[in-house]
Every structure is written in structure tokens, then in C-alpha cells.
């Protein structure tokens, strides 16, 4: 992989930024792609742009506004409340088909820029029940992409089997702990760094960081 090229699906959040540092360590050349689907906070895209610029990585922003039309949810509508889901229901932040669409378009982009590797921060350990973050889905789509374009992409999921504490540990191992903590946007309320501390994403991020800090004592 040290001599090959990768595309990172990049939101500017904790997970995708950790994956970006992972990719920069493991591939000769890395580009990132961010999807503008009318998400609740346009700041997410600006945050991704700033990180890509600071790390000197080529950044693609693709217009995916159709996804907003098809799948209204708490990440695309201010009038839909953010909740974690009850009695087996998916959280209100679930965007149906999002990773299916994102990874498919990342594959199309990869084919155009000569990249054989696609990196995504999906995770089955802390995945909030999102079905399109599961390992079985990613492996299935990997096969589909290869068949659809008659190529040999590899979708990498560095975070698939680790929890948030271990994600912080990985960032630390990559020398990126402070960068990830201070410059990424995970918060559903659009607050960079440690966020609002109240939304589900912030709580998960903070719990992971505290657990990792505890493990170092």
C-alpha cells in the first residue's frame, strides 16, 4: 500500500480525520472527498476544507443535494429533533442510503483519479444501529463496486472493530490526538472541538476520550 493511492471519505469529524491520518501513514498518495448533502451545519464542510488544506491533501466536494430531498432527517432538517431512537428504532440522525451513495461515488471518483483504495470511518462497535455502518454491508458493496466497474477496489475500515476509546488511542499512535481533539467537528449542534457536550455524538466522543485517558493512568 505504501506505493498506492487512496481516497478517504471525509467529513472533518473525529473518525474520518483519524482515518485520514491513518491513510497518510499507509499510502503514497491520499485525496479526500466530502459530500454536500444539505447537512444541518455547513460548517462541517468548511471544517473539512480547513483540515485538508492544513494537511496539504487534495480535497473534492461533491454536490449530493438529492439525498437531502429523498431522506429528510435530523441531520438535514432544523425542525426534526435529534434523538437516539427507542425500542429498536433507528436514531433520527440516520440518513437512509447515505453510506451506500457516498461509497459508490467515492468509487467513481477513485476510478477517475487512479486510486484503488477507499477509506471510510464506519464502525460496527459504536455505530448507533446504523445498518450501513456494518462490516457485512461494506464487504458487500466492495464486491458490487468491483463488479460494476470491472476493477479491484479495496474499501478499508480502520475503525470497524474498535470503540471510541480505541479510536482516540489510534489517533494518539498516529501523532494526531491534539489535532483531532481541537480541529474536528463531531457535534450535531455544529460546535468544533469538544462540542456541546449534550448531543449523542458529543457524549460518545467524550466518553471515549475519558476512557482512553483512564487507561493511561
PDB file of C-alpha atoms in Angstrom:
ATOM      1  CA  UNK A   1       0.000   0.000   0.000  1.00  0.00           C
ATOM      2  CA  UNK A   2       2.967   2.323   0.515  1.00  0.00           C
ATOM      3  CA  UNK A   3       3.202   2.772  -3.266  1.00  0.00           C
ATOM      4  CA  UNK A   4      -0.519   3.204  -3.968  1.00  0.00           C
ATOM      5  CA  UNK A   5      -3.205   5.886  -3.875  1.00  0.00           C
ATOM      6  CA  UNK A   6      -6.263   6.190  -1.642  1.00  0.00           C
ATOM      7  CA  UNK A   7      -9.423   8.268  -1.358  1.00  0.00           C
ATOM      8  CA  UNK A   8     -10.738   8.999   2.131  1.00  0.00           C
ATOM      9  CA  UNK A   9     -14.458   9.653   2.623  1.00  0.00           C
ATOM     10  CA  UNK A  10     -14.070  12.762   4.732  1.00  0.00           C
ATOM     11  CA  UNK A  11     -16.485  14.760   6.887  1.00  0.00           C
ATOM     12  CA  UNK A  12     -13.991  16.614   9.060  1.00  0.00           C
ATOM     13  CA  UNK A  13     -15.153  14.687  12.129  1.00  0.00           C
ATOM     14  CA  UNK A  14     -13.169  12.649  14.644  1.00  0.00           C
ATOM     15  CA  UNK A  15     -13.492   9.334  12.846  1.00  0.00           C
ATOM     16  CA  UNK A  16     -12.793  10.432   9.285  1.00  0.00           C
ATOM     17  CA  UNK A  17      -9.895  12.644  10.383  1.00  0.00           C
ATOM     18  CA  UNK A  18      -8.334   9.744  12.276  1.00  0.00           C
ATOM     19  CA  UNK A  19      -8.788   7.674   9.113  1.00  0.00           C
ATOM     20  CA  UNK A  20      -7.108  10.424   7.100  1.00  0.00           C
ATOM     21  CA  UNK A  21      -4.027  10.306   9.315  1.00  0.00           C
ATOM     22  CA  UNK A  22      -4.095   6.507   9.041  1.00  0.00           C
ATOM     23  CA  UNK A  23      -4.224   6.758   5.248  1.00  0.00           C
ATOM     24  CA  UNK A  24      -1.405   9.310   5.112  1.00  0.00           C
ATOM     25  CA  UNK A  25       0.748   6.841   7.014  1.00  0.00           C
ATOM     26  CA  UNK A  26      -0.166   3.841   4.864  1.00  0.00           C
ATOM     27  CA  UNK A  27      -0.414   5.180   1.289  1.00  0.00           C
ATOM     28  CA  UNK A  28       1.897   7.020  -1.041  1.00  0.00           C
ATOM     29  CA  UNK A  29      -0.789   9.485  -2.133  1.00  0.00           C
ATOM     30  CA  UNK A  30      -4.086  10.454  -0.497  1.00  0.00           C
ATOM     31  CA  UNK A  31      -7.032  12.575  -1.591  1.00  0.00           C
ATOM     32  CA  UNK A  32     -10.252  13.222   0.324  1.00  0.00           C
ATOM     33  CA  UNK A  33     -13.868  13.586  -0.726  1.00  0.00           C
ATOM     34  CA  UNK A  34     -16.606  15.416   1.195  1.00  0.00           C
ATOM     35  CA  UNK A  35     -20.282  15.242   0.296  1.00  0.00           C
ATOM     36  CA  UNK A  36     -22.514  18.300   0.461  1.00  0.00           C
ATOM     37  CA  UNK A  37     -25.985  16.882   1.037  1.00  0.00           C
ATOM     38  CA  UNK A  38     -27.512  19.910   2.732  1.00  0.00           C
ATOM     39  CA  UNK A  39     -26.401  18.766   6.159  1.00  0.00           C
ATOM     40  CA  UNK A  40     -27.628  20.725   9.133  1.00  0.00           C
ATOM     41  CA  UNK A  41     -24.333  22.534   9.571  1.00  0.00           C
ATOM     42  CA  UNK A  42     -22.479  23.835   6.533  1.00  0.00           C
ATOM     43  CA  UNK A  43     -19.626  24.374   8.982  1.00  0.00           C
ATOM     44  CA  UNK A  44     -18.909  20.648   8.607  1.00  0.00           C
ATOM     45  CA  UNK A  45     -17.797  21.231   5.022  1.00  0.00           C
ATOM     46  CA  UNK A  46     -15.732  24.280   5.963  1.00  0.00           C
ATOM     47  CA  UNK A  47     -14.067  22.298   8.742  1.00  0.00           C
ATOM     48  CA  UNK A  48     -13.196  19.524   6.271  1.00  0.00           C
ATOM     49  CA  UNK A  49     -11.763  22.100   3.854  1.00  0.00           C
ATOM     50  CA  UNK A  50      -9.547  23.637   6.535  1.00  0.00           C
ATOM     51  CA  UNK A  51      -8.208  20.251   7.662  1.00  0.00           C
ATOM     52  CA  UNK A  52      -7.463  19.145   4.098  1.00  0.00           C
ATOM     53  CA  UNK A  53      -5.700  22.432   3.423  1.00  0.00           C
ATOM     54  CA  UNK A  54      -3.630  22.221   6.600  1.00  0.00           C
ATOM     55  CA  UNK A  55      -2.569  18.655   5.819  1.00  0.00           C
ATOM     56  CA  UNK A  56      -1.901  19.560   2.167  1.00  0.00           C
ATOM     57  CA  UNK A  57      -4.343  16.995   0.811  1.00  0.00           C
ATOM     58  CA  UNK A  58      -6.345  17.453  -2.397  1.00  0.00           C
ATOM     59  CA  UNK A  59      -9.996  17.915  -1.454  1.00  0.00           C
ATOM     60  CA  UNK A  60     -13.054  17.119  -3.573  1.00  0.00           C
ATOM     61  CA  UNK A  61     -16.502  18.395  -2.556  1.00  0.00           C
ATOM     62  CA  UNK A  62     -19.402  16.728  -4.363  1.00  0.00           C
ATOM     63  CA  UNK A  63     -22.943  18.079  -4.502  1.00  0.00           C
ATOM     64  CA  UNK A  64     -25.323  15.412  -3.191  1.00  0.00           C
ATOM     65  CA  UNK A  65     -28.352  17.618  -2.558  1.00  0.00           C
ATOM     66  CA  UNK A  66     -30.689  14.974  -3.992  1.00  0.00           C
ATOM     67  CA  UNK A  67     -30.043  12.919  -0.843  1.00  0.00           C
ATOM     68  CA  UNK A  68     -31.473  15.775   1.194  1.00  0.00           C
ATOM     69  CA  UNK A  69     -34.665  15.705  -0.877  1.00  0.00           C
ATOM     70  CA  UNK A  70     -35.063  11.946  -0.589  1.00  0.00           C
ATOM     71  CA  UNK A  71     -34.154  11.438   3.045  1.00  0.00           C
ATOM     72  CA  UNK A  72     -35.265  14.225   5.425  1.00  0.00           C
ATOM     73  CA  UNK A  73     -33.874  13.594   8.922  1.00  0.00           C
ATOM     74  CA  UNK A  74     -32.373  15.363  11.936  1.00  0.00           C
ATOM     75  CA  UNK A  75     -29.069  15.950  10.132  1.00  0.00           C
ATOM     76  CA  UNK A  76     -30.736  17.811   7.275  1.00  0.00           C
ATOM     77  CA  UNK A  77     -33.732  19.485   8.934  1.00  0.00           C
ATOM     78  CA  UNK A  78     -33.708  22.001  11.785  1.00  0.00           C
ATOM     79  CA  UNK A  79     -37.303  21.115  12.660  1.00  0.00           C
ATOM     80  CA  UNK A  80     -36.560  17.423  13.317  1.00  0.00           C
ATOM     81  CA  UNK A  81     -35.371  16.738  16.855  1.00  0.00           C
ATOM     82  CA  UNK A  82     -32.157  14.787  17.418  1.00  0.00           C
ATOM     83  CA  UNK A  83     -32.857  11.611  19.367  1.00  0.00           C
ATOM     84  CA  UNK A  84     -31.131   8.283  19.840  1.00  0.00           C
ATOM     85  CA  UNK A  85     -34.055   6.061  18.889  1.00  0.00           C
ATOM     86  CA  UNK A  86     -36.184   3.959  21.206  1.00  0.00           C
ATOM     87  CA  UNK A  87     -37.392   0.363  21.289  1.00  0.00           C
ATOM     88  CA  UNK A  88     -35.222  -0.773  18.403  1.00  0.00           C
ATOM     89  CA  UNK A  89     -35.901   2.235  16.198  1.00  0.00           C
ATOM     90  CA  UNK A  90     -33.064   3.921  14.333  1.00  0.00           C
ATOM     91  CA  UNK A  91     -31.873   7.328  15.603  1.00  0.00           C
ATOM     92  CA  UNK A  92     -33.385  10.383  13.945  1.00  0.00           C
ATOM     93  CA  UNK A  93     -29.884  11.161  12.609  1.00  0.00           C
ATOM     94  CA  UNK A  94     -29.888   8.103  10.329  1.00  0.00           C
ATOM     95  CA  UNK A  95     -29.832   9.109   6.652  1.00  0.00           C
ATOM     96  CA  UNK A  96     -31.141   6.177   4.581  1.00  0.00           C
ATOM     97  CA  UNK A  97     -28.699   5.159   1.863  1.00  0.00           C
ATOM     98  CA  UNK A  98     -26.056   7.714   2.850  1.00  0.00           C
ATOM     99  CA  UNK A  99     -23.058   5.379   3.002  1.00  0.00           C
ATOM    100  CA  UNK A 100     -24.341   3.417   0.017  1.00  0.00           C
ATOM    101  CA  UNK A 101     -24.338   6.633  -2.028  1.00  0.00           C
ATOM    102  CA  UNK A 102     -21.153   8.079  -0.558  1.00  0.00           C
ATOM    103  CA  UNK A 103     -19.043   4.965  -1.051  1.00  0.00           C
ATOM    104  CA  UNK A 104     -20.423   4.445  -4.553  1.00  0.00           C
ATOM    105  CA  UNK A 105     -19.482   7.967  -5.585  1.00  0.00           C
ATOM    106  CA  UNK A 106     -16.141   7.639  -3.818  1.00  0.00           C
ATOM    107  CA  UNK A 107     -15.561   4.604  -6.026  1.00  0.00           C
ATOM    108  CA  UNK A 108     -16.425   6.576  -9.166  1.00  0.00           C
ATOM    109  CA  UNK A 109     -14.042   9.339  -8.083  1.00  0.00           C
ATOM    110  CA  UNK A 110     -11.343   6.796  -7.270  1.00  0.00           C
ATOM    111  CA  UNK A 111     -11.640   5.340 -10.760  1.00  0.00           C
ATOM    112  CA  UNK A 112     -11.117   8.807 -12.262  1.00  0.00           C
ATOM    113  CA  UNK A 113      -8.025   9.694 -10.241  1.00  0.00           C
ATOM    114  CA  UNK A 114      -6.328   6.316 -10.371  1.00  0.00           C
ATOM    115  CA  UNK A 115      -6.916   5.234  -6.772  1.00  0.00           C
ATOM    116  CA  UNK A 116      -7.546   1.612  -5.873  1.00  0.00           C
ATOM    117  CA  UNK A 117      -8.201   2.177  -2.184  1.00  0.00           C
ATOM    118  CA  UNK A 118     -11.203   3.782  -0.469  1.00  0.00           C
ATOM    119  CA  UNK A 119     -11.011   4.563   3.248  1.00  0.00           C
ATOM    120  CA  UNK A 120     -14.068   5.160   5.430  1.00  0.00           C
ATOM    121  CA  UNK A 121     -14.560   5.649   9.157  1.00  0.00           C
ATOM    122  CA  UNK A 122     -17.636   3.463   9.571  1.00  0.00           C
ATOM    123  CA  UNK A 123     -17.664   1.376  12.727  1.00  0.00           C
ATOM    124  CA  UNK A 124     -19.767  -1.530  13.960  1.00  0.00           C
ATOM    125  CA  UNK A 125     -18.742  -1.068  17.595  1.00  0.00           C
ATOM    126  CA  UNK A 126     -20.125   2.444  18.199  1.00  0.00           C
ATOM    127  CA  UNK A 127     -22.428   2.683  15.197  1.00  0.00           C
ATOM    128  CA  UNK A 128     -25.720   3.791  16.795  1.00  0.00           C
ATOM    129  CA  UNK A 129     -27.515   0.977  14.998  1.00  0.00           C
ATOM    130  CA  UNK A 130     -26.914   2.411  11.506  1.00  0.00           C
ATOM    131  CA  UNK A 131     -27.221  -0.581   9.140  1.00  0.00           C
ATOM    132  CA  UNK A 132     -24.898   0.995   6.553  1.00  0.00           C
ATOM    133  CA  UNK A 133     -22.012   1.063   9.040  1.00  0.00           C
ATOM    134  CA  UNK A 134     -21.881  -2.726   9.353  1.00  0.00           C
ATOM    135  CA  UNK A 135     -19.000  -4.810   8.095  1.00  0.00           C
ATOM    136  CA  UNK A 136     -21.313  -7.046   6.044  1.00  0.00           C
ATOM    137  CA  UNK A 137     -22.638  -4.019   4.141  1.00  0.00           C
ATOM    138  CA  UNK A 138     -19.146  -2.674   3.388  1.00  0.00           C
ATOM    139  CA  UNK A 139     -17.903  -6.048   2.161  1.00  0.00           C
ATOM    140  CA  UNK A 140     -20.997  -6.472   0.005  1.00  0.00           C
ATOM    141  CA  UNK A 141     -20.621  -3.025  -1.535  1.00  0.00           C
ATOM    142  CA  UNK A 142     -16.922  -3.639  -2.153  1.00  0.00           C
ATOM    143  CA  UNK A 143     -17.840  -6.619  -4.308  1.00  0.00           C
ATOM    144  CA  UNK A 144     -20.570  -4.631  -6.074  1.00  0.00           C
ATOM    145  CA  UNK A 145     -18.242  -1.720  -6.864  1.00  0.00           C
ATOM    146  CA  UNK A 146     -15.647  -4.058  -8.307  1.00  0.00           C
ATOM    147  CA  UNK A 147     -18.227  -5.814 -10.456  1.00  0.00           C
ATOM    148  CA  UNK A 148     -19.824  -2.563 -11.611  1.00  0.00           C
ATOM    149  CA  UNK A 149     -16.542  -1.029 -12.791  1.00  0.00           C
ATOM    150  CA  UNK A 150     -14.561  -4.193 -13.519  1.00  0.00           C
ATOM    151  CA  UNK A 151     -11.785  -3.142 -11.211  1.00  0.00           C
ATOM    152  CA  UNK A 152     -10.228  -4.147  -7.899  1.00  0.00           C
ATOM    153  CA  UNK A 153     -11.022  -1.517  -5.288  1.00  0.00           C
ATOM    154  CA  UNK A 154     -10.360  -2.250  -1.644  1.00  0.00           C
ATOM    155  CA  UNK A 155     -12.553  -0.498   0.929  1.00  0.00           C
ATOM    156  CA  UNK A 156     -10.629  -0.043   4.173  1.00  0.00           C
ATOM    157  CA  UNK A 157     -12.397   0.402   7.515  1.00  0.00           C
ATOM    158  CA  UNK A 158      -9.672   1.064  10.135  1.00  0.00           C
ATOM    159  CA  UNK A 159     -12.242   1.735  12.873  1.00  0.00           C
ATOM    160  CA  UNK A 160     -14.664  -1.107  12.173  1.00  0.00           C
ATOM    161  CA  UNK A 161     -13.934  -3.208  15.252  1.00  0.00           C
ATOM    162  CA  UNK A 162     -12.738  -0.590  17.738  1.00  0.00           C
ATOM    163  CA  UNK A 163     -14.643   1.633  20.150  1.00  0.00           C
ATOM    164  CA  UNK A 164     -14.265   5.384  20.686  1.00  0.00           C
ATOM    165  CA  UNK A 165     -11.588   4.974  23.362  1.00  0.00           C
ATOM    166  CA  UNK A 166      -9.567   2.857  20.947  1.00  0.00           C
ATOM    167  CA  UNK A 167     -10.170   5.422  18.194  1.00  0.00           C
ATOM    168  CA  UNK A 168      -8.597   8.055  20.441  1.00  0.00           C
ATOM    169  CA  UNK A 169      -5.736   5.641  21.085  1.00  0.00           C
ATOM    170  CA  UNK A 170      -5.226   5.193  17.348  1.00  0.00           C
ATOM    171  CA  UNK A 171      -5.147   8.964  16.829  1.00  0.00           C
ATOM    172  CA  UNK A 172      -2.546   9.195  19.583  1.00  0.00           C
ATOM    173  CA  UNK A 173      -0.435   6.444  17.989  1.00  0.00           C
ATOM    174  CA  UNK A 174      -0.565   8.400  14.726  1.00  0.00           C
ATOM    175  CA  UNK A 175       0.603  11.564  16.493  1.00  0.00           C
ATOM    176  CA  UNK A 176      -2.729  13.240  15.847  1.00  0.00           C
ATOM    177  CA  UNK A 177      -4.504  13.252  19.221  1.00  0.00           C
ATOM    178  CA  UNK A 178      -4.378  17.020  19.801  1.00  0.00           C
ATOM    179  CA  UNK A 179      -5.138  17.767  16.138  1.00  0.00           C
ATOM    180  CA  UNK A 180      -8.228  15.554  16.194  1.00  0.00           C
ATOM    181  CA  UNK A 181      -9.429  16.925  19.514  1.00  0.00           C
ATOM    182  CA  UNK A 182      -9.011  20.596  18.619  1.00  0.00           C
ATOM    183  CA  UNK A 183      -9.824  20.783  14.908  1.00  0.00           C
ATOM    184  CA  UNK A 184     -12.558  18.271  14.126  1.00  0.00           C
ATOM    185  CA  UNK A 185     -16.337  18.677  14.143  1.00  0.00           C
ATOM    186  CA  UNK A 186     -18.357  15.769  15.528  1.00  0.00           C
ATOM    187  CA  UNK A 187     -21.078  17.718  17.337  1.00  0.00           C
ATOM    188  CA  UNK A 188     -24.619  17.555  15.938  1.00  0.00           C
ATOM    189  CA  UNK A 189     -25.033  21.166  17.082  1.00  0.00           C
ATOM    190  CA  UNK A 190     -22.126  22.385  14.967  1.00  0.00           C
ATOM    191  CA  UNK A 191     -19.528  23.163  17.650  1.00  0.00           C
ATOM    192  CA  UNK A 192     -15.917  22.341  16.748  1.00  0.00           C
ATOM    193  CA  UNK A 193     -13.534  20.526  19.135  1.00  0.00           C
ATOM    194  CA  UNK A 194     -15.167  19.213  22.325  1.00  0.00           C
ATOM    195  CA  UNK A 195     -18.594  20.281  21.053  1.00  0.00           C
ATOM    196  CA  UNK A 196     -21.747  20.971  23.024  1.00  0.00           C
ATOM    197  CA  UNK A 197     -21.283  18.008  25.343  1.00  0.00           C
ATOM    198  CA  UNK A 198     -25.004  17.227  25.197  1.00  0.00           C
ATOM    199  CA  UNK A 199     -25.820  15.636  21.831  1.00  0.00           C
ATOM    200  CA  UNK A 200     -25.344  11.873  21.293  1.00  0.00           C
ATOM    201  CA  UNK A 201     -22.221  12.380  19.154  1.00  0.00           C
ATOM    202  CA  UNK A 202     -20.542  14.584  21.765  1.00  0.00           C
ATOM    203  CA  UNK A 203     -21.390  12.209  24.598  1.00  0.00           C
ATOM    204  CA  UNK A 204     -19.914   9.256  22.719  1.00  0.00           C
ATOM    205  CA  UNK A 205     -16.793  11.218  21.818  1.00  0.00           C
ATOM    206  CA  UNK A 206     -16.267  12.468  25.392  1.00  0.00           C
ATOM    207  CA  UNK A 207     -16.885   9.061  26.963  1.00  0.00           C
ATOM    208  CA  UNK A 208     -14.319   7.566  24.626  1.00  0.00           C
ATOM    209  CA  UNK A 209     -11.746  10.230  25.410  1.00  0.00           C
ATOM    210  CA  UNK A 210     -12.267   9.831  29.159  1.00  0.00           C
ATOM    211  CA  UNK A 211     -11.976   6.046  28.883  1.00  0.00           C
ATOM    212  CA  UNK A 212      -8.743   6.376  26.922  1.00  0.00           C
ATOM    213  CA  UNK A 213      -7.336   8.871  29.457  1.00  0.00           C
ATOM    214  CA  UNK A 214      -8.259   6.472  32.252  1.00  0.00           C
ATOM    215  CA  UNK A 215      -6.417   3.628  30.502  1.00  0.00           C
ATOM    216  CA  UNK A 216      -3.202   5.674  30.559  1.00  0.00           C
ATOM    217  CA  UNK A 217      -3.245   6.111  34.337  1.00  0.00           C
TER     218      UNK A 217
END
